[in-house]
Every structure is written in structure tokens, then in C-alpha cells.
């Protein structure tokens, strides 16, 4: 097993610098931190204190870290439970009746929030990481120090536990409905942030489905960050660039609701002029007008399974990493063009 001295020697730094990097200190220059983390990843170094974690007194706290998306909350984001709210409730339900408490931290993507997460790792028995708050190599290095479970992480990750949903099957089923049942050929897409595994997988699946149907064109593909405001901004860009597509699929419901409301505000009929769909099946998707066709993912089950897996890993650090993929299901409503009377 590698030692801290070997890591320091390979990285050309002091052992104190290695320790600061491990504990998320802001005193280390970014280029030095990245070099040390690369060496830790290459050598498979695990700090002695963390390797002996089961012999230490438990803190009876687990952490949940997630990314903040968007600048300000608008509309349904102020009044309705969303993706992260559902996860938190599910994790708390698993911990209810135990001696373990939940510690939350949320922040924007970037080094400052990554430092906060690394600092949090010294205060908890294990961490739930929602989406991808740090690069994969750094996340794997963190998972060698303390138990980590990634929620909605990369499904091809082999270095740590991942609980995710079947984005590909869900998005392909939705595309088949739009193309096969409605005959839409000019398709738009709002994928969400590039650092989100969910956003990348959903766009890739929808794009592939379009390619497989002759005559389908995927244009435009517009930027979004999973917030309702970014969906509204995407709709305004679509309106300025006309002609409008037949249908716009969005990588989550918040953006889809933003698109839907902005189009309606501009006098565009949904679904008469443009169909709009989402992904998640949050509560708000069922109460907007028209009700949103979307891909439902089991949000509570996602958090429940992740919390259970983390508790198991805290008890047994030698468990082999596992990826668990939960099923998705299309929820057909009126926003895609199906008549309300035909919607179950």
C-alpha cells in the first residue's frame, strides 16, 4: 500500500501539502492540488486514518452534497417539491428511527464548492453525492477515504457506488412516442448543464432516436441549466430564431415548464403549435396547463436506495462498488398533443 511519503515524493510536495489536499484546505494552489490528486488516484493511496475508520468512534452523521442550478428561483421552484427535495425526504426517511442525522450542503459547481465537500467529508461517516460535484478522479479519491454513494452519477463508473435511473430507455421511449404516435419530425431539445451525467445521457439517447428515424431533424439544441428560468430563456431563443420545431423535449421538468410558459406568454399554443415534454415527473408537471408529458423517474426510491447503500458501506468498507439502475416510465399527458380524454 502506498504511503503519504511516496505520494509527496511523486508529486514533488511536502507531506503537509498532501494532508492539506486530502482535507480540502484552501491554502493549496489549484495546480498543486490537481497534481497531488492525480498522484493519489494513480497510486491508489488511502490515508491510514481513513483506512482504519471502522475502529474509530462513529460520528452518526451522513452528508448529502448537491449542486445548485440556476441563479434565482422562479415560479414552481418557489412552491413545489423538486428533484433535490424528493431526495432529501427519501434519505431522511431511511435515517428516521436511527441515531444517524443528515447534514446537507448545496452550492454552485466549481472549486470553492468542491473544497466545501472535501471539508465536509471529515465531519461525517459517509457522503451522498448528488449529480457530479467534482471530477470523477477526485470523487474516486474521496471514496477511498470515506464511504461515498453517487446519486445520478455516471452509470459506467466502476470505482464507487452509483444509484441512477435508466435515462436512455426513458428518453428513447419518449422520442418514439413523439415521432411514432404524433409524427413530429422537426425536434428541439434543451439538455441541461454539460457537467450533469443525466443531461448528457438524455441528450445522447434523444439524438440517437432521432437519427434512427429518417426525416427527423434535431434542431435546435439549446443551452439550459435545469432551472425553470433557463427553460424560459431557451424558449425565447427559439422564438427569435424561428421557424419553431414541432416538439421540444427537455432534460427535466423545470426547464420544460419554463419553455411551456414562455411559449404561451408569446402567444404560441402548446401543444397546438409546439409540443413540450420533460423528464422527472415532479408534482408541478401534473398541475400546469396543459399537464406535462414527461419521463417519470422514481425520485424517492433513488434517494432511498442510495441511503441504504451508504449505510451498508459504512458498516462494511470492503463491499465491492456497485451500480444500480432504476427503471423510468413515460407519463403521457396533454402537452405532447394527446387529447386529455385519451390520457389515463
Coordinates of N, CA, C and O in Angstrom, one line a residue, residues 189-194 220-227 229-235 237 255 259:
X189 N -34.4 20.4 -28.5 CA -34.0 19.7 -27.2 C -33.3 20.8 -26.3 O -32.5 21.5 -26.8
X190 N -33.6 20.7 -25.0 CA -33.0 21.5 -24.0 C -32.3 20.6 -23.0 O -33.0 20.0 -22.2
X191 N -31.0 20.3 -23.1 CA -30.4 19.2 -22.4 C -30.0 19.5 -20.9 O -29.7 18.5 -20.2
X192 N -29.8 20.7 -20.5 CA -29.3 20.9 -19.2 C -27.8 21.0 -19.2 O -27.1 21.0 -20.2
X193 N -27.2 21.2 -18.0 CA -25.8 21.5 -17.9 C -24.9 20.4 -18.3 O -25.1 19.2 -18.1
X194 N -23.8 20.8 -18.9 CA -22.8 19.8 -19.5 C -22.1 18.9 -18.5 O -21.6 17.9 -18.7
X220 N -33.5 23.1 -32.9 CA -32.2 23.5 -32.2 C -32.0 22.6 -31.0 O -32.9 22.0 -30.4
X221 N -30.7 22.5 -30.6 CA -30.3 22.0 -29.2 C -29.9 23.3 -28.5 O -28.9 23.9 -28.8
X222 N -30.6 23.6 -27.4 CA -30.4 24.9 -26.7 C -29.8 24.7 -25.3 O -30.0 23.6 -24.7
X223 N -29.1 25.7 -24.8 CA -28.5 25.5 -23.5 C -29.6 25.6 -22.4 O -30.6 26.3 -22.6
X224 N -29.3 25.0 -21.3 CA -30.1 25.1 -20.1 C -29.3 24.6 -18.9 O -28.3 24.0 -19.1
X225 N -29.8 24.9 -17.7 CA -29.1 24.5 -16.5 C -30.0 23.8 -15.5 O -29.7 23.8 -14.3
X226 N -31.1 23.2 -16.0 CA -32.1 22.5 -15.2 C -33.0 23.4 -14.4 O -33.9 23.0 -13.7
X227 N -32.9 24.8 -14.5 CA -33.8 25.7 -13.9 C -34.9 26.1 -14.8 O -34.8 26.1 -16.0
X229 N -36.0 29.1 -15.2 CA -35.6 30.3 -15.9 C -34.8 30.0 -17.1 O -34.9 30.7 -18.1
X230 N -33.9 29.0 -17.1 CA -33.2 28.6 -18.2 C -34.0 28.0 -19.3 O -33.8 28.2 -20.5
X231 N -35.1 27.3 -19.0 CA -36.1 26.9 -19.9 C -36.8 28.0 -20.6 O -36.9 28.0 -21.9
X232 N -37.2 29.0 -19.9 CA -37.8 30.2 -20.5 C -36.8 30.9 -21.4 O -37.3 31.4 -22.5
X233 N -35.6 31.0 -21.0 CA -34.6 31.7 -21.9 C -34.4 30.9 -23.2 O -34.2 31.5 -24.3
X234 N -34.4 29.5 -23.1 CA -34.3 28.7 -24.3 C -35.5 28.9 -25.2 O -35.3 29.0 -26.4
X235 N -36.7 29.1 -24.6 CA -37.8 29.3 -25.5 C -37.7 30.7 -26.2 O -38.1 30.8 -27.4
X237 N -35.0 32.1 -27.1 CA -34.1 32.0 -28.2 C -34.7 31.3 -29.4 O -34.5 31.6 -30.6
X255 N -37.1 22.9 -16.6 CA -36.9 23.6 -17.9 C -38.1 23.5 -18.8 O -38.4 24.4 -19.5
X259 N -40.1 26.5 -20.6 CA -40.3 26.6 -22.0 C -41.8 26.7 -22.3 O -42.3 27.6 -23.1

